mmCIF file of C-alpha atoms in Angstrom:
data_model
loop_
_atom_site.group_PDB
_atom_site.id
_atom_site.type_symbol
_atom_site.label_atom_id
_atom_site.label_comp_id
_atom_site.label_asym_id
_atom_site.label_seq_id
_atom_site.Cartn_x
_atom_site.Cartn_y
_atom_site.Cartn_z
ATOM 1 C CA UNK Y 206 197.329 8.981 142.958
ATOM 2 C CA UNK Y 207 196.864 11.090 140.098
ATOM 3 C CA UNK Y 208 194.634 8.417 138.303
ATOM 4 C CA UNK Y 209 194.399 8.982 134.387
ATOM 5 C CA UNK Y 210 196.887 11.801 132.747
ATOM 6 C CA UNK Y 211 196.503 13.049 129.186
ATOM 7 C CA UNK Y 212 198.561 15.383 127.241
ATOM 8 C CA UNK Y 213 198.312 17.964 125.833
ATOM 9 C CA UNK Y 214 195.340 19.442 126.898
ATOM 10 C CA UNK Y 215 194.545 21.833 124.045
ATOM 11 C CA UNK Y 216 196.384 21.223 120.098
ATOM 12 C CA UNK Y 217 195.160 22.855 116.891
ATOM 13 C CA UNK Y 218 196.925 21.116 113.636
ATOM 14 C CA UNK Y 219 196.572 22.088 110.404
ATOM 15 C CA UNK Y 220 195.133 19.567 107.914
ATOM 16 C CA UNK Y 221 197.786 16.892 107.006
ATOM 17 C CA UNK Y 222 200.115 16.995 110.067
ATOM 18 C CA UNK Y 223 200.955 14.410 112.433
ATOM 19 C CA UNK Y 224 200.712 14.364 116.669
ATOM 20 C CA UNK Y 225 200.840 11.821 119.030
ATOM 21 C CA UNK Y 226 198.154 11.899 122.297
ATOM 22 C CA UNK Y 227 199.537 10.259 125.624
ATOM 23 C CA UNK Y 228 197.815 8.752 128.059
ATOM 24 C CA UNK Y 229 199.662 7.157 131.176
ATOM 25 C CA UNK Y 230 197.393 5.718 134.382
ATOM 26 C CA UNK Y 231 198.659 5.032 138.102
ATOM 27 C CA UNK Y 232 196.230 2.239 138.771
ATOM 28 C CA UNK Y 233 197.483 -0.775 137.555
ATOM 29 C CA UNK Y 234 194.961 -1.141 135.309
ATOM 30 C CA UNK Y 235 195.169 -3.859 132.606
ATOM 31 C CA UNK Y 236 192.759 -2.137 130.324
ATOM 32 C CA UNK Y 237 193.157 0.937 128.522
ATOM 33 C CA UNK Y 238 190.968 3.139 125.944
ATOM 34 C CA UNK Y 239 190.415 5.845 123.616
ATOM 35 C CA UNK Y 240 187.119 7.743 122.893
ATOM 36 C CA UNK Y 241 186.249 10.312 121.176
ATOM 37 C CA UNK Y 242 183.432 12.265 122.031
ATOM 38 C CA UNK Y 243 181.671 14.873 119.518
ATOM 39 C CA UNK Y 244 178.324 17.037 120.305
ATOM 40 C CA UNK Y 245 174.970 14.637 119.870
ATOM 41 C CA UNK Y 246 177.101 11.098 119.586
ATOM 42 C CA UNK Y 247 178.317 10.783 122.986
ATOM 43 C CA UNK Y 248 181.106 8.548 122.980
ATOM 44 C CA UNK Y 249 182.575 6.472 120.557
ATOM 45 C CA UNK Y 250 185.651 3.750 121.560
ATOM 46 C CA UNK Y 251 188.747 4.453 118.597
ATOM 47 C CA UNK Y 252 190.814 1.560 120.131
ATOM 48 C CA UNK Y 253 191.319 -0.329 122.940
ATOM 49 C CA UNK Y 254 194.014 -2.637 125.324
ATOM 50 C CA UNK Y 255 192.735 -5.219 126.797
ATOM 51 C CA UNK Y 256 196.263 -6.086 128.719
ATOM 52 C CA UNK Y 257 199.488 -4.693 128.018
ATOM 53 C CA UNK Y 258 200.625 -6.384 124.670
ATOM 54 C CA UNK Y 259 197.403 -6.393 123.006
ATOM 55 C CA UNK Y 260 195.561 -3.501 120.738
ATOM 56 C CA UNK Y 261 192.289 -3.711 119.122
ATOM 57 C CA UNK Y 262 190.006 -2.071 117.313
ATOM 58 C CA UNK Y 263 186.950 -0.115 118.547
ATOM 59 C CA UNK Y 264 183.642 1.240 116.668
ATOM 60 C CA UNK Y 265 186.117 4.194 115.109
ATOM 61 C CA UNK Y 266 189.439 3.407 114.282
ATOM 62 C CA UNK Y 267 190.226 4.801 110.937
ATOM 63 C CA UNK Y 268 192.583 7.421 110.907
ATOM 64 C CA UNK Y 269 194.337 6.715 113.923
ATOM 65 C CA UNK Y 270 197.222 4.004 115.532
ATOM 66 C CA UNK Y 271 197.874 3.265 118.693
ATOM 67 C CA UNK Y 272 200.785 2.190 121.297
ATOM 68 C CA UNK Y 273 200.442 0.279 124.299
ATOM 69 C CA UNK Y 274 204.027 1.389 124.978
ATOM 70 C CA UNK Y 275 203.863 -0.848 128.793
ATOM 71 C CA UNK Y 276 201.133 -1.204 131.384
ATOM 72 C CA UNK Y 277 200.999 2.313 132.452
ATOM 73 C CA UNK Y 278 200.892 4.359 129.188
ATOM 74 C CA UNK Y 279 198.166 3.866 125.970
ATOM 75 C CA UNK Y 280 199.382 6.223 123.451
ATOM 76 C CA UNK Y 281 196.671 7.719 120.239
ATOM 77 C CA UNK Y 282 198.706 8.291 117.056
ATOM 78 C CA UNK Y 283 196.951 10.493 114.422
ATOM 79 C CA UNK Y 284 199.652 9.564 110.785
ATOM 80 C CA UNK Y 285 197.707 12.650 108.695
ATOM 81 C CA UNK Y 286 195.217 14.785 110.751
ATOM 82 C CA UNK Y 287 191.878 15.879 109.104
ATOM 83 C CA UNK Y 288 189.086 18.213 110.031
ATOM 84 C CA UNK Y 289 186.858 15.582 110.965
ATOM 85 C CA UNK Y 290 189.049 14.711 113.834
ATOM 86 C CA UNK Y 291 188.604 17.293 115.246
ATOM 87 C CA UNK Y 292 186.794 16.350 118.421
ATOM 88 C CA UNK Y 293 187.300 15.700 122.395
ATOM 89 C CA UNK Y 294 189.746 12.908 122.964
ATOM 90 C CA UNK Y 295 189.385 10.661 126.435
ATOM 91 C CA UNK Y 296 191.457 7.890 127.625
ATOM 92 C CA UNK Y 297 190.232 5.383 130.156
ATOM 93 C CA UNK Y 298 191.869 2.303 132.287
ATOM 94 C CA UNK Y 299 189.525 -0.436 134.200
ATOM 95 C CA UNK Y 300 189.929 -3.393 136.225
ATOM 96 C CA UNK Y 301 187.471 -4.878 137.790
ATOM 97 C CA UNK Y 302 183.616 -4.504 137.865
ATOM 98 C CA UNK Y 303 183.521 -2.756 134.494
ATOM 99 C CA UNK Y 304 184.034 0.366 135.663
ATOM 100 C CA UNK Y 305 185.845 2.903 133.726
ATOM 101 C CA UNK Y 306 187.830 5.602 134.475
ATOM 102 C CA UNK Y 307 188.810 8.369 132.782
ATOM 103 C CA UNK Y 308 191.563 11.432 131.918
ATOM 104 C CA UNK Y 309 190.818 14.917 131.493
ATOM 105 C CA UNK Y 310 190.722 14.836 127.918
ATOM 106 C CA UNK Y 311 192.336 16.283 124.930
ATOM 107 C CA UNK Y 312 190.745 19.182 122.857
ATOM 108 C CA UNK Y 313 191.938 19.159 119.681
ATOM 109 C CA UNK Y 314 191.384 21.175 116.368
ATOM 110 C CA UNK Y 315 191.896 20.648 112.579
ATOM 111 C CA UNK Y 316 192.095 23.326 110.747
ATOM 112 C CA UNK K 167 174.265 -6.967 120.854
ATOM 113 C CA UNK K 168 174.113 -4.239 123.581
ATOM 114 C CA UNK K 169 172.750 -0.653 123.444
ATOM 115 C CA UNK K 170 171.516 2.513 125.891
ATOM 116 C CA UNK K 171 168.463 4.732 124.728
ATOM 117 C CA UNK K 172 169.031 7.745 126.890
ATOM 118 C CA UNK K 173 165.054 9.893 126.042
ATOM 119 C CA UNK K 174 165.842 13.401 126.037
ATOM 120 C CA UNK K 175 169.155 15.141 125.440
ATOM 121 C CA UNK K 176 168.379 18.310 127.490
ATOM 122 C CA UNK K 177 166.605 18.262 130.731
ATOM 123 C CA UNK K 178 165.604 21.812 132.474
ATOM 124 C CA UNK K 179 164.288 21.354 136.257
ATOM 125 C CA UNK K 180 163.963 23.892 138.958
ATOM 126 C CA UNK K 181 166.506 24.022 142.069
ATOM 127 C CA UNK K 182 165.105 21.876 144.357
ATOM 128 C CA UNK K 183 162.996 19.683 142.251
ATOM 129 C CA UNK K 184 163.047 16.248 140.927
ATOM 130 C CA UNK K 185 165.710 15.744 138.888
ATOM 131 C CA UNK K 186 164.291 12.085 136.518
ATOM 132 C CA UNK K 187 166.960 11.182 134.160
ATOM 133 C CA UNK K 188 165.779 8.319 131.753
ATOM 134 C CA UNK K 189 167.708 5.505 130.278
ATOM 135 C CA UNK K 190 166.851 1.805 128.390
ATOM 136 C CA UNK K 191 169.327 -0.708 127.582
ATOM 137 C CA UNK K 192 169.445 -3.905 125.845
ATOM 138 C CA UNK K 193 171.909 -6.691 126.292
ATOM 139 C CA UNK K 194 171.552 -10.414 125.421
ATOM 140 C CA UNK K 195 173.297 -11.047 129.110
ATOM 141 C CA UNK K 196 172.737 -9.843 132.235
ATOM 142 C CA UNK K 197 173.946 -6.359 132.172
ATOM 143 C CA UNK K 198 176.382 -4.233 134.496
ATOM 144 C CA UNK K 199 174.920 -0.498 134.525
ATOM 145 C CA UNK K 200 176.283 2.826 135.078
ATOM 146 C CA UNK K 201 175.625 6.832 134.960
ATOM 147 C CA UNK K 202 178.413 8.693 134.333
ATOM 148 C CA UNK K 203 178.374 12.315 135.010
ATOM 149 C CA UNK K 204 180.633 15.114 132.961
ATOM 150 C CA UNK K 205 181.209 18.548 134.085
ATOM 151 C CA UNK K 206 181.810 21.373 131.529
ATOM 152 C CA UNK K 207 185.779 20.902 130.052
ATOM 153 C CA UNK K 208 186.295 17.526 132.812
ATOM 154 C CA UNK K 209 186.234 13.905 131.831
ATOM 155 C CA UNK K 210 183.947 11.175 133.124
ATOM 156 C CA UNK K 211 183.626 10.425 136.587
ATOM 157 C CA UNK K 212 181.238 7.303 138.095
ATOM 158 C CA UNK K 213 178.161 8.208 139.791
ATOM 159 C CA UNK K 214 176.908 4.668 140.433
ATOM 160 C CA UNK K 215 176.652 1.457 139.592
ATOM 161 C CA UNK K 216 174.752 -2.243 138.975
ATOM 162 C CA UNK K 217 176.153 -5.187 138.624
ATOM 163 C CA UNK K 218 174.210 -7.978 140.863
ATOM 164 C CA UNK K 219 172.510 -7.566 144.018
ATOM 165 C CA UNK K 220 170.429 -4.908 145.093
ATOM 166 C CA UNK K 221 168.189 -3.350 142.505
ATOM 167 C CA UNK K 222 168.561 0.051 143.580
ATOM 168 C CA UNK K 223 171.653 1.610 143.774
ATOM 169 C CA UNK K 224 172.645 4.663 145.686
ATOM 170 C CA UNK K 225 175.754 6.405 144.101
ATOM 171 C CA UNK K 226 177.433 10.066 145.273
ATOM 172 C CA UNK K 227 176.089 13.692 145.659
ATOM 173 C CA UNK K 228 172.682 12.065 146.326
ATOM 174 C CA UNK K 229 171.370 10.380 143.273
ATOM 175 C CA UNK K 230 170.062 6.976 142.871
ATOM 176 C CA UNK K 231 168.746 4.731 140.236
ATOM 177 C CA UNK K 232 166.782 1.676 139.845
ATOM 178 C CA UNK K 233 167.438 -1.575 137.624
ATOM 179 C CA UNK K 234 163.843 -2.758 136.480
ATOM 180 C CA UNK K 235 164.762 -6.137 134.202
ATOM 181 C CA UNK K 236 160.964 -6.258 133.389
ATOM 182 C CA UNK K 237 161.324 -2.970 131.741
ATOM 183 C CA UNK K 238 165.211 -2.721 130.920
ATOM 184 C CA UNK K 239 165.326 0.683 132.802
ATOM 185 C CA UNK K 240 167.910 2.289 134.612
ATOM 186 C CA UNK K 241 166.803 5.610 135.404
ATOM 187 C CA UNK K 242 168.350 8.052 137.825
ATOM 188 C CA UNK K 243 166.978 10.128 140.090
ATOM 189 C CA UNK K 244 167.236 12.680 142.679
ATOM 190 C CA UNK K 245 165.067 14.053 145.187
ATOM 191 C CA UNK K 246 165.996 17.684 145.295
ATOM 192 C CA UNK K 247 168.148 19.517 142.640
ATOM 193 C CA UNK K 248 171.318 21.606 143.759
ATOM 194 C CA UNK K 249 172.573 24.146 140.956
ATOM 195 C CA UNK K 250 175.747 22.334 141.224
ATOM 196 C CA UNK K 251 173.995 19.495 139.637
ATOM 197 C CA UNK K 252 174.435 21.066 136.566
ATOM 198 C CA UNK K 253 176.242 18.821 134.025
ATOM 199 C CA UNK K 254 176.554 16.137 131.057
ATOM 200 C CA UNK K 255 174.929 12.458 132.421
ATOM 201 C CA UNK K 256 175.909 9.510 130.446
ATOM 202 C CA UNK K 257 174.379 6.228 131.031
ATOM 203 C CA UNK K 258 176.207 3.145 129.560
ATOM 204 C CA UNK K 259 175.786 -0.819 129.915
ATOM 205 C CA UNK K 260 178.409 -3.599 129.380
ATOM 206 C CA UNK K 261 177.985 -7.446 129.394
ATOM 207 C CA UNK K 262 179.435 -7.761 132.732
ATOM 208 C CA UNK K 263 182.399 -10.510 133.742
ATOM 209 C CA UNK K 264 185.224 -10.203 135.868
ATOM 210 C CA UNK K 265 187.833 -10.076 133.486
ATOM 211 C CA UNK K 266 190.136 -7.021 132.531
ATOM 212 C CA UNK K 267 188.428 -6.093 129.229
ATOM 213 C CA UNK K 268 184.626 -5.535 128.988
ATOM 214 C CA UNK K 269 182.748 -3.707 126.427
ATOM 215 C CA UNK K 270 181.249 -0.583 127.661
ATOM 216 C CA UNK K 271 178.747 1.010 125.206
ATOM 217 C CA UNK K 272 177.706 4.799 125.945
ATOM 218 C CA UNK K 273 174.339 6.429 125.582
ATOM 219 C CA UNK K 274 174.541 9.994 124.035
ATOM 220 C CA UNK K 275 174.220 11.901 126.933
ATOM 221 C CA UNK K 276 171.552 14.173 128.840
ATOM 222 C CA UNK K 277 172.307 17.728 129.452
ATOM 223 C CA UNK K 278 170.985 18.541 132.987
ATOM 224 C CA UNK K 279 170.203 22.530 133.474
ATOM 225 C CA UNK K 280 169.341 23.789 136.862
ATOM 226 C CA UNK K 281 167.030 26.879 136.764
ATOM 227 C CA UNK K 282 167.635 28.928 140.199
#
């Protein structure tokens, strides 16, 4: 199992441009998340899926949309990128027990 | 409301010393507890876990922590530090429940350096 996939990896935007994040899990997972994470503030939830169908908001959402586009995939939408997103993106699925777990992470810039 | 307190965002021991990572929560339920650990440019993995049972919990690579109620403490520990011990530890708590969708909420994070 590869568990949770992210891509890209690495994406620098310049201020005003648009990108899409994907996350896809092989768990069967109901429930699906975004963080960010950004030095001293450890990690903050954007959005969250509680099932497939559903979207809600987390501490952090403005700026960004999201797509629970079926079980497997949660995708992070940023409409106008600015240099305060800049930051470490994570996805995470769960099931049972609370326990999270999590992708590799996107690094992206905003220049 | 729930929150994690984790004292001290960088921690220095010596290979092969006690490695005392400290974290508080509050919740207004029982909680579920967890450490995370992060290695430099990876995502989370779990290191262990509480949820009912058993007060101390033994998770991988040899660390352990201990849920005190009486003090809402979760601190982990390890006898002997390995260089490879090196990384990010996040402790976070969530109300528990056996349902799909729990809030998790994160502490900030404790930078563990190993000094050879």
């Amino acid at each position: 199992n590869a568990g949770v996939t992210q891509t890209p990896k690495f994406q620098v935007l310049k201020t005003g441009q648009s990108m899409t994040l994907q996350c896809a899990q092989d768990m069967n997972h109901n429930s699906m998340y975004w963080y960010r994470q950004d030095p001293g503030m450890g990690l903050r939830l954007i959005y969250y899926s509680a099932s497939e169908g559903t979207t809600d908001k987390g501490e952090v959402p403005n700026g960004y949309n999201v797509s629970r586009l079926n079980k497997r995939e949660f995708s992070l939408r940023l409409e106008s990128a600015a240099p305060s997103q800049t930051s470490v993106y994570f996805c995470a699925s769960s099931e049972r027990a609370n326990t999270q777990y999590f992708g590799p992470g996107t690094r992206l810039t905003v220049l | 409301a729930q929150s994690v307190t984790q004292l001290g965002s960088h921690v220095s021991v010596s290979e092969g010393a006690l490695v005392l990572l400290r974290c508080n929560y509050s919740s207004s339920v029982p909680p579920y507890l967890f450490w995370y650990v992060q290695y430099p440019n990876q995502g989370l993995q779990l290191l262990l876990k509480y949820t009912t049972g058993a007060t101390l919990v033994k998770g991988i690579n040899g660390f352990e922590a201990e849920f005190k109620k009486s003090e809402t403490s979760f601190h982990l520990t390890k006898p002997s530090a390995h260089m490879s011990d090196a990384a990010e530890y996040f402790c976070a708590v969530s109300e528990g429940g056996t349902g799909g969708y729990q809030k998790v909420t994160f502490g900030i994070g404790t930078k563990l350096q190993v000094i050879p």
